[in-house]
């Protein structure tokens, strides 16, 4: 069986994630039993939810990573050997697998085939993957934007945000996004077709920026950031606004969370504030891919990715993504992609 490097959890972060929380180890993949599939990893996703899994006890919807064991996440790879009738050598697959060069999918569990003829393989970790489905669930099933309404998306150039805003634009809403650099704002208002955007890092306050860029208030908030951003949305939302609460990335590394000041507005403005987790909607993924691949092919949805090379750089890629270094969906390329070039 092939030798493989694995990234394991060395220790749990206190607040900010540090390189020493990870360890790169050498090992060998286990022999295949009946039903198993050996996968050579090509692309690996680093996602904000993994920060919660680094904490003792994980998060409400999933147990955490274990110290001394490899981290795991979404991987696109190629089947190198199969003892499973559903998968053949050379198939390209998606699976929840280790942070590693190779791994064995026991019983083929979590694997499904992906089609490189339809879209680049890495897209199945971003716009055509769970980040894209997250955007769909939050925007179309909770936010339900109507023509002419104002939709606000935070972390708008990221994996989820870029899709959320474009879906709202296709639905006919006026879409405003915020992001952490002028270059990111140019991307959302350019290729992604948002109607307006602002760089929250140089805005006097998020609330002042929202008053300026959303003069008619906010009807739908796609909340990726939490903290001051969410507080400003509560203050500036219109009565009966819908808040699809997707994430709170500004809070994940903090010892002491931001205390909301405008929480009373939920009552007085009769706001519909709904949190959601994409895994509850995983059964929609194939239908979502069918619809969204068409939007990408006909140019209605733009895609921005940020590919970091090398498994050994996965911890830094993850730490940097949490700090906003990524421009678009961040993935780590672990080995050559045979469908490219
Ligand atoms: N509910 C679910 O099922 C689900 C599924 C997937 C993702 N999510 C959530 O969706 C959000 C976006 O995730 P993603 O995968 O698309 O990641 P992403 O947006 O591609 O990357 C994270 C981005 O967050 C922004 N950020 C980091 N710290 C921030 C801060 N203090 N204030 C404002 N922005 C900050 C950075 O962009 P800037 O440069 O713009 O600051 C960074 O690039 C996260 O909150 C994540 O937890 C939820």
Coordinates of C-alpha atoms and ligand atoms in Angstrom, one line a residue:
X1 CA 0.0 0.0 0.0
X2 CA 1.3 3.5 -0.7
X3 CA 3.1 5.6 1.9
X4 CA 1.2 8.7 2.8
X5 CA 1.8 11.9 4.8
X6 CA -1.0 12.9 7.1
X7 CA -1.7 16.2 9.0
X8 CA -2.8 15.4 12.5
X9 CA -4.1 17.5 15.4
X10 CA -1.2 18.1 17.7
X11 CA -3.0 20.3 20.2
X12 CA -6.2 22.4 20.5
X13 CA -6.0 26.2 19.9
X14 CA -6.8 28.5 22.8
X15 CA -8.0 31.3 20.6
X16 CA -6.2 31.9 17.3
X17 CA -5.1 28.7 15.4
X18 CA -1.3 28.3 15.4
X19 CA 1.0 26.2 13.2
X20 CA 2.0 24.2 16.2
X21 CA -1.6 22.9 16.6
X22 CA -0.8 20.6 13.6
X23 CA 1.7 17.9 12.9
X24 CA 2.8 16.4 9.6
X25 CA 3.4 12.6 10.0
X26 CA 4.5 9.8 7.7
X27 CA 2.6 6.6 7.5
X28 CA 1.2 3.9 5.2
X29 CA -2.4 3.4 4.1
X30 CA -4.1 0.4 5.6
X31 CA -4.7 -2.7 3.4
X32 CA -8.0 -2.8 1.5
X33 CA -10.8 -5.0 2.8
X34 CA -13.8 -6.0 0.8
X35 CA -15.8 -2.8 -0.1
X36 CA -12.9 -0.4 0.5
X37 CA -11.6 2.1 -2.0
X38 CA -8.1 3.5 -2.1
X39 CA -8.1 7.2 -3.1
X40 CA -5.2 9.4 -4.3
X41 CA -6.1 12.9 -3.1
X42 CA -6.0 15.7 -5.6
X43 CA -7.7 18.7 -4.0
X44 CA -8.6 19.2 -0.3
X45 CA -10.9 21.8 1.1
X46 CA -10.1 24.0 4.1
X47 CA -13.3 25.4 5.6
X48 CA -14.2 27.7 8.6
X49 CA -16.3 25.0 10.3
X50 CA -13.1 23.1 10.9
X51 CA -12.2 25.7 13.5
X52 CA -15.1 24.5 15.7
X53 CA -14.0 20.9 15.2
X54 CA -10.6 21.8 16.7
X55 CA -12.3 22.6 20.0
X56 CA -12.7 19.9 22.7
X57 CA -16.2 18.4 22.0
X58 CA -16.5 19.9 18.5
X59 CA -19.7 21.7 17.7
X60 CA -23.4 21.0 18.4
X61 CA -23.8 19.2 15.1
X62 CA -20.6 17.2 15.0
X63 CA -17.9 15.7 17.2
X64 CA -14.5 17.3 17.1
X65 CA -11.1 16.2 15.7
X66 CA -9.1 14.0 18.0
X67 CA -5.6 14.9 19.2
X68 CA -3.0 12.6 17.5
X69 CA -5.4 11.7 14.7
X70 CA -5.6 13.1 11.2
X71 CA -7.9 16.0 10.5
X72 CA -10.5 15.2 7.9
X73 CA -12.6 17.1 5.4
X74 CA -13.9 17.2 1.9
X75 CA -11.5 15.8 -0.7
X76 CA -11.6 15.3 -4.5
X77 CA -9.4 12.4 -5.6
X78 CA -8.9 9.6 -8.1
X79 CA -9.7 6.0 -7.3
X80 CA -6.3 4.1 -7.4
X81 CA -7.7 0.7 -6.4
X82 CA -11.1 -0.5 -5.6
X83 CA -12.7 -3.5 -3.9
X84 CA -16.1 -1.9 -4.2
X85 CA -18.4 -2.7 -7.2
X86 CA -19.6 1.0 -7.2
X87 CA -16.2 2.5 -7.9
X88 CA -13.6 1.7 -10.6
X89 CA -9.9 2.6 -10.8
X90 CA -9.7 6.0 -12.5
X91 CA -13.0 7.3 -11.3
X92 CA -12.9 10.8 -9.9
X93 CA -14.6 11.0 -6.5
X94 CA -15.6 13.3 -3.7
X95 CA -15.4 12.1 -0.1
X96 CA -15.0 13.0 3.5
X97 CA -11.4 11.9 3.9
X98 CA -8.2 12.6 5.9
X99 CA -5.9 15.5 5.4
X100 CA -3.4 13.2 3.6
X101 CA -1.9 12.3 0.3
X102 CA -3.8 9.0 0.1
X103 CA -6.6 7.4 2.2
X104 CA -8.8 4.4 2.3
X105 CA -12.6 5.0 2.1
X106 CA -13.9 2.2 4.2
X107 CA -16.7 0.5 2.4
X108 CA -16.7 3.4 0.0
X109 CA -18.5 5.4 2.6
X110 CA -19.1 9.1 1.9
X111 CA -17.8 8.7 -1.7
X112 CA -19.7 9.8 -4.8
X113 CA -18.4 10.2 -8.3
X114 CA -17.8 13.7 -9.8
X115 CA -17.7 14.5 -13.5
X116 CA -14.6 16.4 -14.7
X117 CA -16.3 16.8 -18.1
X118 CA -18.9 19.1 -16.5
X119 CA -16.7 21.5 -14.5
X120 CA -13.1 21.6 -13.2
X121 CA -12.6 19.1 -10.4
X122 CA -11.9 21.7 -7.7
X123 CA -15.3 23.4 -8.3
X124 CA -16.9 20.4 -6.6
X125 CA -15.3 21.7 -3.3
X126 CA -16.6 25.2 -3.9
X127 CA -19.4 26.6 -6.1
X128 CA -20.5 23.1 -7.1
X129 CA -20.0 21.7 -3.6
X130 CA -21.2 22.3 -0.1
X131 CA -20.2 26.0 0.0
X132 CA -22.4 26.5 -3.1
X133 CA -25.2 24.4 -1.6
X134 CA -24.9 26.4 1.7
X135 CA -25.4 29.6 -0.3
X136 CA -28.5 28.1 -2.0
X137 CA -30.1 26.9 1.2
X138 CA -29.5 30.2 3.0
X139 CA -30.5 32.5 0.2
X140 CA -33.2 30.6 -1.6
X141 CA -34.9 28.6 1.1
X142 CA -34.5 31.1 4.0
X143 CA -33.8 34.5 2.6
X144 CA -36.2 34.1 -0.4
X145 CA -35.2 37.4 -2.1
X146 CA -37.8 39.1 -4.2
X147 CA -37.3 41.4 -7.1
X148 CA -36.3 44.9 -6.0
X149 CA -35.6 44.0 -2.4
X150 CA -32.2 44.8 -0.9
X151 CA -30.0 41.8 0.0
X152 CA -26.8 42.2 2.0
X153 CA -24.1 39.5 2.0
X154 CA -21.0 39.6 4.3
X155 CA -17.7 37.8 3.6
X156 CA -19.1 38.3 0.1
X157 CA -16.1 37.3 -2.0
X158 CA -15.6 34.0 -0.2
X159 CA -16.7 30.5 -1.1
X160 CA -20.3 30.8 0.2
X161 CA -20.7 34.6 -0.1
X162 CA -19.9 34.9 -3.8
X163 CA -22.5 32.3 -4.7
X164 CA -25.1 33.7 -2.3
X165 CA -24.9 37.1 -3.8
X166 CA -25.1 35.9 -7.3
X167 CA -28.2 33.8 -6.6
X168 CA -29.9 36.9 -5.1
X169 CA -28.9 38.9 -8.2
X170 CA -30.4 36.2 -10.5
X171 CA -33.6 36.4 -8.4
X172 CA -33.8 40.1 -9.2
X173 CA -32.8 41.7 -5.9
X174 CA -30.4 44.6 -5.4
X175 CA -27.4 43.0 -3.9
X176 CA -24.8 44.7 -1.7
X177 CA -21.7 42.9 -0.3
X178 CA -18.9 43.5 2.1
X179 CA -15.4 42.1 2.0
X180 CA -12.0 42.8 3.5
X181 CA -10.1 44.4 0.6
X182 CA -10.8 46.8 -2.3
X183 CA -9.7 44.0 -4.7
X184 CA -12.4 41.7 -3.2
X185 CA -15.0 44.4 -3.5
X186 CA -14.0 45.0 -7.2
X187 CA -14.6 41.2 -7.8
X188 CA -18.1 41.1 -6.3
X189 CA -19.2 44.3 -8.0
X190 CA -17.5 43.3 -11.3
X191 CA -17.5 39.6 -12.3
X192 CA -20.2 38.7 -9.7
X193 CA -22.5 41.5 -10.7
X194 CA -23.4 42.7 -7.2
X195 CA -24.9 46.2 -7.4
X196 CA -22.7 47.7 -4.7
X197 CA -20.1 46.7 -2.1
X198 CA -17.8 48.1 0.6
X199 CA -14.5 47.2 2.3
X200 CA -15.5 46.9 5.9
X201 CA -11.9 47.2 7.0
X202 CA -11.7 50.9 6.0
X203 CA -15.4 51.8 6.6
X204 CA -15.8 54.0 9.7
X205 CA -18.3 51.5 11.1
X206 CA -20.3 48.7 9.4
X207 CA -23.5 50.5 10.4
X208 CA -22.4 53.7 8.7
X209 CA -21.4 51.7 5.6
X210 CA -24.8 50.0 5.5
X211 CA -26.7 53.3 5.8
X212 CA -24.7 54.6 2.8
X213 CA -24.8 51.5 0.6
X214 CA -28.3 50.2 1.5
X215 CA -30.3 53.5 1.6
X216 CA -33.6 51.6 1.6
X217 CA -32.6 49.3 4.5
X218 CA -32.0 45.5 4.3
X219 CA -34.7 43.0 3.4
X220 CA -32.5 39.9 3.4
X221 CA -29.2 39.4 5.3
X222 CA -27.0 36.5 4.4
X223 CA -24.9 36.5 7.6
X224 CA -21.4 35.0 7.4
X225 CA -19.6 37.2 9.9
X226 CA -21.6 37.8 13.2
X227 CA -20.3 40.3 15.8
X228 CA -20.3 43.9 14.8
X229 CA -21.6 43.0 11.3
X230 CA -24.7 41.3 12.7
X231 CA -25.3 44.1 15.2
X232 CA -25.3 46.6 12.4
X233 CA -27.7 44.5 10.3
X234 CA -30.1 44.3 13.2
X235 CA -29.9 48.1 13.5
X236 CA -30.4 48.7 9.8
X237 CA -32.8 45.9 8.8
X238 CA -36.3 46.7 7.6
X239 CA -39.3 45.4 9.4
X240 CA -40.0 41.7 8.6
X241 CA -36.5 41.2 7.1
X242 CA -35.2 37.7 6.9
X243 CA -31.7 36.9 8.3
X244 CA -30.2 33.6 7.0
X245 CA -27.6 33.0 9.7
X246 CA -24.9 31.0 8.0
X247 CA -21.8 31.6 10.1
X248 CA -20.0 34.0 12.5
X249 CA -16.5 33.9 11.3
X250 CA -15.5 37.0 13.2
X251 CA -16.2 35.1 16.5
X252 CA -14.5 31.7 16.0
X253 CA -11.1 32.7 17.3
X254 CA -12.2 34.9 20.2
X255 CA -12.0 34.0 23.8
X256 CA -14.8 36.5 24.6
X257 CA -17.6 36.9 22.1
X258 CA -18.9 40.2 20.9
X259 CA -22.1 41.2 22.8
X260 CA -25.0 42.3 20.5
X261 CA -26.4 45.7 21.4
X262 CA -29.4 45.7 18.9
X263 CA -30.9 42.4 19.7
X264 CA -34.2 44.0 20.8
X265 CA -34.8 44.8 17.1
X266 CA -35.6 41.2 16.5
X267 CA -38.9 41.8 18.4
X268 CA -39.7 45.4 17.4
X269 CA -39.0 44.8 13.7
X270 CA -40.5 41.2 13.7
X271 CA -37.3 39.8 12.1
X272 CA -37.1 36.2 11.0
X273 CA -33.7 35.1 12.2
X274 CA -32.9 31.5 11.2
X275 CA -29.7 29.6 11.6
X276 CA -29.0 26.6 9.4
X277 CA -26.4 23.9 8.7
X278 CA -25.8 22.6 5.2
X279 CA -25.4 19.0 6.3
X280 CA -29.2 18.9 7.0
X281 CA -29.7 19.5 3.3
X282 CA -27.0 17.2 1.9
X283 CA -29.6 15.2 -0.1
X284 CA -30.0 18.3 -2.4
X285 CA -26.4 18.2 -3.6
X286 CA -26.9 16.4 -7.0
X287 CA -29.9 18.5 -7.9
X288 CA -28.0 21.7 -6.9
X289 CA -25.0 20.6 -9.1
X290 CA -27.3 20.0 -12.0
X291 CA -28.8 23.5 -11.8
X292 CA -25.6 25.4 -10.9
X293 CA -23.3 23.8 -13.5
X294 CA -25.7 25.2 -16.1
X295 CA -25.4 28.7 -14.6
X296 CA -21.6 28.5 -14.6
X297 CA -21.5 27.2 -18.2
X298 CA -23.7 30.0 -19.5
X299 CA -21.7 32.7 -17.5
X300 CA -24.5 33.6 -15.1
X301 CA -22.4 32.6 -12.1
X302 CA -18.7 33.5 -11.9
X303 CA -16.3 31.4 -9.9
X304 CA -13.2 32.6 -8.0
X305 CA -10.8 30.0 -6.4
X306 CA -7.6 30.3 -4.4
X307 CA -5.5 27.2 -4.8
X308 CA -2.6 26.6 -2.4
X309 CA 0.0 24.0 -3.4
X310 CA 1.1 21.1 -1.2
X311 CA -0.3 19.1 1.7
X312 CA 2.5 20.4 3.9
X313 CA 1.0 23.9 3.4
X314 CA -2.5 22.9 4.5
X315 CA -2.3 24.2 8.1
X316 CA -1.0 27.6 6.8
X317 CA -3.7 27.7 4.1
X318 CA -6.4 27.1 6.8
X319 CA -5.0 29.6 9.3
X320 CA -4.7 32.2 6.4
X321 CA -8.3 31.6 5.3
X322 CA -9.6 32.3 8.8
X323 CA -7.7 35.6 8.7
X324 CA -9.0 36.6 5.2
X325 CA -5.9 35.9 3.1
X326 CA -7.9 33.8 0.6
X327 CA -9.5 35.4 -2.4
X328 CA -12.4 33.0 -3.3
X329 CA -12.8 29.4 -2.3
X330 CA -9.5 28.2 -0.8
X331 CA -8.5 24.6 -1.7
X332 CA -5.2 22.8 -1.2
X333 CA -3.8 20.9 -4.2
X334 CA -2.2 17.7 -2.9
X335 CA -1.2 16.1 -6.2
X336 CA -1.3 16.8 -9.9
X337 CA -4.8 17.0 -11.5
X338 CA -4.7 14.7 -14.5
X339 CA -7.7 16.5 -16.1
X340 CA -5.8 19.8 -16.4
X341 CA -3.3 20.6 -19.2
Ligands
LIG1 N1 -24.1 27.0 8.1 C1 -23.4 26.2 7.3 O1 -23.7 25.1 7.0 C2 -22.1 26.7 6.7 C3 -21.4 26.1 5.6 C4 -20.3 26.6 5.1 C5 -19.8 27.8 5.6 N2 -20.5 28.4 6.6 C6 -20.0 29.7 7.1 O2 -20.0 30.7 6.0 C7 -19.0 31.7 6.3 C8 -18.1 31.8 5.1 O3 -17.5 30.5 4.9 P1 -16.7 30.2 3.6 O4 -16.4 28.8 3.5 O5 -17.3 30.8 2.4 O6 -15.3 30.9 3.8 P2 -14.6 32.1 3.0 O7 -15.6 33.3 3.0 O8 -14.2 31.6 1.7 O9 -13.4 32.5 3.9 C9 -13.5 33.1 5.1 C10 -13.6 34.6 5.0 O10 -14.1 35.2 6.2 C11 -13.7 36.5 6.2 N3 -13.4 36.9 7.6 C12 -12.5 36.4 8.4 N4 -12.5 37.0 9.6 C13 -13.4 38.0 9.5 C14 -13.8 39.1 10.4 N5 -13.3 39.2 11.6 N6 -14.8 39.9 9.9 C15 -15.3 39.8 8.7 N7 -14.9 38.8 7.8 C16 -14.0 38.0 8.2 C17 -12.5 36.7 5.3 O11 -12.8 37.5 4.2 P3 -12.6 39.1 4.2 O12 -11.3 39.3 3.6 O13 -13.8 39.5 3.4 O14 -12.7 39.5 5.6 C18 -12.2 35.3 4.9 O15 -11.7 35.2 3.5 C19 -18.3 31.3 7.6 O16 -18.9 32.0 8.6 C20 -18.6 29.8 7.7 O17 -18.6 29.3 9.0 C21 -21.6 27.9 7.2

